[in-house]
Each structure stands twice: as structure tokens, then as C-alpha cells.
Amino acid sequence: MNYPNGIKKIFKINTSNRGMTLEQDLNDTNLYYRNNDIAVIYKKPTPITINKVDYKSRKDAVIKEAHFIIPSTTDYNGIYKGLYIDFEAKETRKNYFPLANIHNHQIEHLRKIRKCGGIGFIIVRFVLKNNTYLLEIDKIDKFLDNSNRKSIPEEYFIKEGYLIKQGYNPYLDYLKIVDIIKESEK
Amino acid sequence: MNYPNGIKKIFKINTSNRGMTLEQDLNDTNLYYRNNDIAVIYKKPTPITINKVDYKSRKDAVIKEAHFIIPSTTDYNGIYKGLYIDFEAKETRKNYFPLANIHNHQIEHLRKIRKCGGIGFIIVRFVLKNNTYLLEIDKIDKFLDNSNRKSIPEEYFIKEGYLIKQGYNPYLDYLKIVDIIKESEK
């Protein structure tokens, strides 16, 4: 179960003190992509179940009780140059990525995306070094097939993934990596 | 503003008394598509802002105050045969579809999807006759360009859209219409 992450994320969305979290970087980058007609990629709302809604007037309904639920898919999806894009983004303060941070059904979801002709990956930031990598689903599978470890070391991201260079406008140009991957497949 | 619909939708999601609403039909159909590796299409969670979360233990956090916000995108998206799919679904009890039921930024979103090489449309059910149609974004634009009406009559859906036949497994096979559209574009 991964509620703590989910919950932490919520607070990041809803406080003014956002800092430069990976999520914020991705939201800014996706906004840049949309505003410049490069791609249409959004973060999905956090899934919840609502138990109680108070609505005196229909205009201002207030949710009085709701619970976080485990997402059945990944956080981000959209379209770029006709290509379906789907990924999950995570931060880690370790020098490895704990596999507990991603749900099995999210891995399964990314496999299905690949099967259907889309591109599925994870974006992982190693916070202490501020290194952010893109790792494709088939490279995650390659790791799972060849290791019993409960975490993916940064070395594997260096070897099998792509470091996303940070710049300005967009801050985290991960679609440049998608271009490189598509180019290499030709 | 379209909160009433949004709120009504919420209750449908969270009560056992779901009935055969369009949303339920689409969720069942999308589940069928996923289980049979035909497509990966989901309804997005309803967007809300969270003001108060009560979490004694991290495991069982309870949202104590939240508000519905206007969605910036459409309700459904995903991938089918490598094609990015994006649509909004609405029911109407009139014999016309009030344009107030779809936000301008959702129309704008569907235009961007088309620009990026995806397919964008609305699925509208005329509840009293139980007729469900798929209407592409360019046909919506065609209507907006040629009419000052605040609603789209069912006749226009008959003429410019596609009636989605109801069956079993899947109940509402709208991807068959997508096939027809793609075939006609060749």
C-alpha cells in the first residue's frame, strides 16, 4: 500500500509552499508543452471515494468525508506527436528506488500500454543528488526478470534509463528522451 | 458552470443504486476492453481540492473538507490500437443536447487532441429514447460555426454523428465506431 506518498502528494498540491518537487516540475513542464502545442499531457486527479457531501445549494457542495483509494493506473498520461504517453513519477531520498513505491497493477498497466502501441515509463528523481531519470517499462521488466532485489539501484537507471537534463522552458524536457527512444527504434 | 452534473455523477459512483447510466455502461465497456486486451481506457477521477485531511495514522487518512472543481479536461481517455482516445460523456433528458453541459475548455481540449493526432469526441445519450451517439470534435465545431443555437438537436447527431448500438460484452461498443471513422479516413 502506498497511501503516505499519495497523501504527501495531496498536501503538495494544496499548499502554497510547493518547492521544486518532481510533481511541480512535471506540472510546469506539461503546462509548457500544452501552451506551445507540443503535447497534451496531464496529471490525473487523485482518486478518492466520497462518503458524505453537504450541499445546501447545488452550487457550493462541500465534501465532508472522503477517503484516498489506491490508483488503478499511473498519474500521468496524454498524447505527443500522435503517440500515447503514460507514466508514473516518484521521488526517492535513497540512492536506490524502492519497488514498494510503485504498485504491481501500475506495472501491469504500463505493460498493457506498451502492448497497445503506447509508450510507458517511470520518471524517478533521486532527490539528494537531484538526478531525474526516465526508465521504460521493458527495462523495469528486465530488472524484475534478473533480480530478486526489492529496489532498483541508481546504477541501473544510469545504465538502462535516460538522465533527464534540467533546463528552462521546459524545466524537465522528458519528451526529448521520448524522441531519442523513438529514433533509436527506427 | 456544471457542478450539478458533476455532483450527480459522484453520487452515482458512490451509491449501490447505479442503474444503467451512461457512465456505468461506459465503465463496464471499458472494463471489457481492458480485460480482453482491446484497449486501455479509463474514466478519470473527479477533480477536487482538499482543504482538510485528518490523519491520526498515515494508513487511514480521512478527508474532512474538499470541494469539487471544474475539470480542465474530459472524463475519459486512453489508447486503442496505438490511437489516443479522448472523450466526454453526457446524458440529456431533452431531445437536444444543451451546449451548457460541456465546458468551453473541454471543447478546446478536444481540438488540441485532434491537433496532436488523437481522436476526440463526445458521447451523448438521449435518455428518454435511450439513443446514444458519438460525435467527433470537428462535427461539433461545424455546428458551432454554422449555428447560434445553445443546444445541438438530436437530428444533428443522427446526421453528423454515429448511433452506438447497444449489445452485450461490450454493452456499448463505441470503439467499433472509431474503427468506422478511421476506415473512412483512409
Coordinates of C-alpha atoms in Angstrom, one line a residue:
Chain A
M1 CA 0.0 0.0 0.0
N2 CA 1.2 3.4 -0.8
Y3 CA -1.1 5.9 0.9
P4 CA 1.7 8.0 2.5
N5 CA 3.0 9.0 -0.9
G6 CA -0.5 9.7 -2.1
I7 CA -1.2 11.8 0.9
K8 CA 2.1 13.7 0.8
K9 CA 1.3 14.5 -2.9
I10 CA -2.1 15.9 -1.9
F11 CA -0.6 18.4 0.5
K12 CA 1.9 19.5 -2.1
I13 CA -1.0 20.2 -4.4
N14 CA -2.9 22.2 -1.8
T15 CA -0.3 24.2 0.0
S16 CA 1.4 27.4 -1.4
N17 CA 4.7 26.0 -0.2
R18 CA 5.3 23.8 -3.2
G19 CA 9.0 24.0 -3.6
M20 CA 10.5 22.4 -6.7
T21 CA 9.2 18.9 -6.3
L22 CA 9.3 16.5 -9.2
E23 CA 5.5 16.8 -9.4
Q24 CA 5.7 20.6 -9.6
D25 CA 8.5 20.4 -12.3
L26 CA 6.3 18.0 -14.3
N27 CA 3.2 20.1 -14.0
D28 CA 5.2 23.2 -15.1
T29 CA 6.7 21.2 -18.0
N30 CA 3.3 19.8 -19.1
L31 CA 1.8 23.3 -19.0
Y32 CA 4.7 24.5 -21.2
Y33 CA 4.0 21.6 -23.6
R34 CA 0.3 22.4 -23.8
N35 CA 0.8 26.2 -24.1
N36 CA 3.2 25.6 -27.0
D37 CA 1.1 22.9 -28.7
I38 CA 3.8 20.4 -28.3
A39 CA 1.8 17.8 -26.3
V40 CA -1.3 17.4 -24.2
I41 CA -0.3 15.6 -21.0
Y42 CA -2.0 16.0 -17.6
K43 CA -1.6 14.6 -14.2
K44 CA -4.8 12.8 -13.2
P45 CA -6.7 13.9 -10.1
T46 CA -6.0 11.8 -7.0
P47 CA -8.6 9.0 -6.8
I48 CA -10.9 9.1 -3.7
T49 CA -14.2 7.7 -2.6
I50 CA -16.7 10.2 -1.3
N51 CA -18.9 9.2 1.7
K52 CA -20.5 12.4 2.7
V53 CA -21.4 15.5 0.7
D54 CA -23.1 18.5 2.2
Y55 CA -24.9 20.7 -0.4
K56 CA -27.3 23.2 0.8
S57 CA -27.1 25.0 -2.5
R58 CA -26.1 22.9 -5.5
K59 CA -23.5 25.5 -6.5
D60 CA -21.4 25.1 -3.4
A61 CA -21.3 21.4 -2.4
V62 CA -18.8 20.5 0.3
I63 CA -17.3 17.0 0.6
K64 CA -17.5 16.3 4.3
E65 CA -16.0 12.8 4.3
A66 CA -13.8 11.0 1.7
H67 CA -11.0 8.5 1.6
F68 CA -8.0 8.1 -0.6
I69 CA -8.0 4.9 -2.7
I70 CA -5.2 3.1 -4.5
P71 CA -4.9 4.4 -8.0
S72 CA -5.7 1.8 -10.7
T73 CA -3.5 3.5 -13.2
T74 CA -0.5 5.8 -13.4
D75 CA -0.5 9.5 -12.5
Y76 CA 0.2 11.0 -15.9
N77 CA -1.0 10.3 -19.5
G78 CA -1.6 12.2 -22.7
I79 CA -0.5 12.5 -26.3
Y80 CA 2.6 13.7 -28.1
K81 CA 3.1 13.6 -31.9
G82 CA 0.3 11.0 -32.1
L83 CA 2.0 8.8 -29.6
Y84 CA 0.1 7.8 -26.4
I85 CA 2.2 8.7 -23.3
D86 CA 1.8 7.1 -19.9
F87 CA 4.0 7.3 -16.9
E88 CA 4.3 7.3 -13.1
A89 CA 6.6 9.8 -11.3
K90 CA 8.3 9.2 -8.0
E91 CA 10.9 10.8 -5.8
T92 CA 13.3 8.8 -3.5
R93 CA 15.8 10.1 -0.9
K94 CA 17.7 6.9 -1.1
N95 CA 20.3 6.1 -3.7
Y96 CA 18.0 3.3 -4.9
F97 CA 14.3 3.2 -5.9
P98 CA 12.2 1.0 -3.6
L99 CA 9.9 -1.1 -5.8
A100 CA 7.3 -0.7 -3.0
N101 CA 6.9 2.8 -4.3
I102 CA 5.1 1.5 -7.4
H103 CA 2.1 -0.8 -7.3
N104 CA 2.1 -4.1 -9.2
H105 CA -1.1 -3.1 -11.0
Q106 CA 0.7 0.1 -12.2
I107 CA 3.5 -2.0 -13.6
E108 CA 0.8 -4.2 -15.2
H109 CA -0.9 -1.1 -16.6
L110 CA 2.3 0.2 -18.2
R111 CA 2.8 -3.3 -19.8
K112 CA -0.7 -3.0 -21.3
I113 CA 0.1 0.4 -22.7
R114 CA 3.1 -0.9 -24.4
K115 CA 1.1 -3.8 -25.8
C116 CA -1.5 -1.3 -27.2
G117 CA 1.2 0.7 -29.0
G118 CA 1.8 3.5 -26.5
I119 CA 5.0 4.3 -24.5
G120 CA 5.0 3.6 -20.8
F121 CA 7.7 4.5 -18.3
I122 CA 8.5 5.8 -14.9
I123 CA 10.3 9.1 -14.0
V124 CA 12.3 8.8 -10.8
R125 CA 14.1 11.6 -9.1
F126 CA 17.0 10.8 -6.7
V127 CA 16.3 13.9 -4.5
L128 CA 19.7 14.1 -2.7
K129 CA 21.7 14.3 -6.0
N130 CA 18.7 15.9 -7.9
N131 CA 19.2 13.3 -10.7
T132 CA 16.0 12.6 -12.6
Y133 CA 15.7 9.5 -14.9
L134 CA 13.3 8.1 -17.4
L135 CA 13.1 4.3 -17.4
E136 CA 10.9 2.4 -19.8
I137 CA 8.6 -0.4 -18.7
D138 CA 10.5 -3.0 -20.6
K139 CA 13.7 -2.1 -18.7
I140 CA 11.7 -2.4 -15.5
D141 CA 10.7 -5.9 -16.6
K142 CA 14.3 -6.7 -17.5
F143 CA 15.3 -5.8 -14.0
L144 CA 12.5 -7.8 -12.4
D145 CA 13.4 -10.8 -14.5
N146 CA 17.0 -10.7 -13.5
S147 CA 17.0 -9.7 -9.9
N148 CA 15.3 -10.5 -6.6
R149 CA 16.1 -7.1 -5.1
K150 CA 13.3 -5.1 -3.7
S151 CA 14.8 -1.9 -5.1
I152 CA 16.4 -0.6 -8.3
P153 CA 19.8 1.0 -7.7
E154 CA 20.6 4.3 -9.4
E155 CA 23.3 2.5 -11.3
Y156 CA 20.6 0.6 -13.2
F157 CA 18.9 3.9 -14.1
I158 CA 22.2 5.2 -15.4
K159 CA 22.8 2.0 -17.4
E160 CA 19.3 1.3 -18.8
G161 CA 17.5 4.6 -18.4
Y162 CA 18.0 8.1 -19.5
L163 CA 19.0 11.1 -17.4
I164 CA 16.6 14.0 -18.0
K165 CA 18.6 17.2 -18.2
Q166 CA 17.1 20.1 -16.4
G167 CA 16.8 23.5 -18.1
Y168 CA 14.3 26.3 -18.5
N169 CA 11.1 26.2 -20.5
P170 CA 10.6 23.4 -20.2
Y171 CA 12.3 22.7 -16.9
L172 CA 12.2 18.9 -17.3
D173 CA 12.1 18.2 -21.0
Y174 CA 11.3 14.4 -20.8
L175 CA 9.7 14.4 -24.3
K176 CA 13.2 14.9 -25.7
I177 CA 14.0 11.5 -24.2
V178 CA 10.9 10.1 -25.9
D179 CA 12.2 11.4 -29.2
I180 CA 15.5 9.7 -28.6
I181 CA 13.8 6.4 -27.8
K182 CA 11.5 6.6 -30.9
E183 CA 14.6 7.5 -33.0
S184 CA 16.5 4.5 -31.7
E185 CA 13.6 2.2 -32.6
K186 CA 13.7 3.1 -36.2
Chain B
M1 CA -20.8 26.1 -14.6
N2 CA -21.7 22.5 -14.4
Y3 CA -21.4 21.4 -10.8
P4 CA -24.9 19.8 -10.5
N5 CA -24.0 17.2 -13.1
G6 CA -20.6 16.7 -11.5
I7 CA -22.2 16.2 -8.2
K8 CA -24.9 13.9 -9.5
K9 CA -22.1 11.8 -11.1
I10 CA -20.3 11.5 -7.8
F11 CA -23.4 10.0 -6.2
K12 CA -23.8 7.5 -9.0
I13 CA -20.2 6.4 -8.4
N14 CA -20.7 6.0 -4.7
T15 CA -24.1 4.5 -4.2
S16 CA -25.0 0.9 -4.9
N17 CA -28.1 2.1 -6.8
R18 CA -26.3 2.8 -10.0
G19 CA -28.8 1.8 -12.6
M20 CA -27.8 1.6 -16.3
T21 CA -26.5 5.1 -16.5
L22 CA -24.3 6.1 -19.5
E23 CA -21.3 6.3 -17.1
Q24 CA -22.0 2.8 -15.8
D25 CA -22.3 1.4 -19.4
L26 CA -19.0 3.1 -20.3
N27 CA -17.2 1.8 -17.2
D28 CA -18.5 -1.8 -18.0
T29 CA -17.5 -1.4 -21.6
N30 CA -14.0 -0.1 -20.8
L31 CA -13.5 -2.9 -18.3
Y32 CA -14.4 -5.4 -21.0
Y33 CA -12.0 -3.7 -23.4
R34 CA -9.2 -3.9 -20.8
N35 CA -9.9 -7.5 -19.7
N36 CA -9.8 -8.6 -23.4
D37 CA -6.7 -6.6 -24.3
I38 CA -8.7 -4.5 -26.8
A39 CA -8.0 -1.1 -25.3
V40 CA -6.9 0.7 -22.1
I41 CA -9.4 3.4 -21.5
Y42 CA -10.3 4.8 -18.0
K43 CA -12.6 7.4 -16.6
K44 CA -10.5 10.0 -14.7
P45 CA -11.2 10.6 -11.0
T46 CA -13.4 13.6 -10.3
P47 CA -11.1 16.6 -9.7
I48 CA -11.4 18.1 -6.2
T49 CA -9.4 20.4 -4.0
I50 CA -8.8 19.2 -0.5
N51 CA -8.8 21.6 2.4
K52 CA -8.7 19.4 5.4
V53 CA -7.3 16.0 6.0
D54 CA -7.5 14.2 9.3
Y55 CA -4.8 11.5 9.6
K56 CA -4.0 10.1 13.0
S57 CA -2.4 7.1 11.4
R58 CA -1.0 7.5 7.9
K59 CA -2.8 4.4 6.8
D60 CA -6.3 5.7 7.3
A61 CA -6.4 9.4 6.3
V62 CA -9.9 10.9 6.2
I63 CA -10.6 13.9 4.0
K64 CA -12.7 16.2 6.2
E65 CA -13.3 19.0 3.8
A66 CA -13.0 19.2 0.0
H67 CA -14.6 20.9 -2.9
F68 CA -15.5 20.0 -6.5
I69 CA -13.6 21.9 -9.1
I70 CA -14.3 22.3 -12.8
P71 CA -12.4 19.6 -14.8
S72 CA -9.7 21.0 -17.1
T73 CA -10.0 18.1 -19.4
T74 CA -12.5 15.4 -20.5
D75 CA -13.7 12.5 -18.3
Y76 CA -12.3 9.6 -20.4
N77 CA -9.0 8.9 -22.2
G78 CA -6.8 6.1 -23.1
I79 CA -5.3 4.1 -26.0
Y80 CA -6.8 1.8 -28.7
K81 CA -4.7 0.2 -31.5
G82 CA -2.0 2.8 -30.9
L83 CA -4.5 5.6 -31.2
Y84 CA -5.0 8.1 -28.4
I85 CA -8.7 8.3 -27.5
D86 CA -10.2 11.2 -25.6
F87 CA -13.9 12.0 -24.9
E88 CA -16.6 13.4 -22.7
A89 CA -19.8 11.6 -22.0
K90 CA -23.2 13.3 -21.1
E91 CA -26.8 12.4 -20.7
T92 CA -29.7 14.6 -21.6
R93 CA -33.4 14.2 -20.9
K94 CA -34.3 16.7 -23.6
N95 CA -34.4 15.9 -27.4
Y96 CA -31.5 18.2 -27.8
F97 CA -28.0 18.5 -26.2
P98 CA -27.6 21.7 -24.2
L99 CA -24.1 23.1 -25.0
A100 CA -24.0 24.4 -21.4
N101 CA -23.4 20.7 -20.5
I102 CA -19.9 20.9 -21.9
H103 CA -17.3 23.4 -20.9
N104 CA -15.6 25.6 -23.5
H105 CA -12.2 24.4 -22.3
Q106 CA -13.3 20.8 -22.8
I107 CA -14.1 21.7 -26.4
E108 CA -10.7 23.4 -26.7
H109 CA -9.1 20.3 -25.1
L110 CA -10.7 18.0 -27.7
R111 CA -9.4 20.3 -30.5
K112 CA -5.9 20.1 -29.1
I113 CA -6.2 16.3 -29.0
R114 CA -7.1 16.2 -32.7
K115 CA -4.2 18.6 -33.5
C116 CA -1.8 16.2 -31.8
G117 CA -3.0 13.2 -33.8
G118 CA -5.5 11.7 -31.4
I119 CA -9.3 11.3 -31.8
G120 CA -11.6 13.4 -29.7
F121 CA -15.4 13.2 -29.4
I122 CA -18.4 13.4 -27.2
I123 CA -20.8 10.5 -26.4
V124 CA -24.3 11.8 -25.7
R125 CA -27.2 9.7 -24.6
F126 CA -30.8 10.9 -25.2
V127 CA -32.1 9.2 -22.1
L128 CA -35.9 9.2 -22.9
K129 CA -35.3 7.3 -26.2
N130 CA -32.2 5.6 -24.9
N131 CA -30.3 6.6 -28.1
T132 CA -26.5 7.1 -27.6
Y133 CA -24.4 8.9 -30.2
L134 CA -20.7 9.5 -30.8
L135 CA -20.0 13.0 -32.3
E136 CA -16.5 14.0 -33.3
I137 CA -15.0 17.3 -32.3
D138 CA -14.8 18.6 -35.9
K139 CA -18.6 18.0 -36.2
I140 CA -19.1 19.9 -33.0
D141 CA -17.0 22.8 -34.5
K142 CA -19.0 22.5 -37.7
F143 CA -22.2 23.0 -35.7
L144 CA -20.8 25.9 -33.7
D145 CA -19.6 27.6 -36.9
N146 CA -23.0 27.4 -38.6
S147 CA -25.4 27.9 -35.7
N148 CA -26.1 30.3 -32.9
R149 CA -28.2 27.7 -31.1
K150 CA -27.3 27.0 -27.5
S151 CA -28.1 23.3 -28.0
I152 CA -27.4 20.6 -30.6
P153 CA -30.7 18.8 -31.7
E154 CA -30.7 15.0 -31.9
E155 CA -31.2 15.4 -35.7
Y156 CA -27.7 16.8 -35.9
F157 CA -26.3 13.7 -34.1
I158 CA -28.3 11.5 -36.5
K159 CA -26.9 13.4 -39.5
E160 CA -23.3 14.1 -38.5
G161 CA -22.7 11.6 -35.7
Y162 CA -22.9 7.8 -35.2
L163 CA -25.5 5.9 -33.3
I164 CA -23.8 3.4 -30.9
K165 CA -25.7 0.1 -31.0
Q166 CA -26.2 -1.5 -27.6
G167 CA -25.4 -5.1 -27.1
Y168 CA -23.7 -7.4 -24.6
N169 CA -20.0 -7.7 -23.9
P170 CA -19.4 -4.9 -24.6
Y171 CA -22.6 -3.2 -23.8
L172 CA -21.7 0.0 -25.6
D173 CA -19.1 -0.8 -28.3
Y174 CA -18.1 2.7 -29.2
L175 CA -14.7 1.6 -30.5
K176 CA -16.5 -0.1 -33.4
I177 CA -17.5 3.5 -34.4
V178 CA -13.8 4.6 -34.0
D179 CA -12.9 1.8 -36.4
I180 CA -15.5 3.0 -38.9
I181 CA -14.2 6.6 -38.6
K182 CA -10.6 5.5 -39.2
E183 CA -11.6 3.3 -42.1
S184 CA -13.5 6.2 -43.7
E185 CA -10.4 8.4 -43.4
K186 CA -8.2 6.0 -45.4

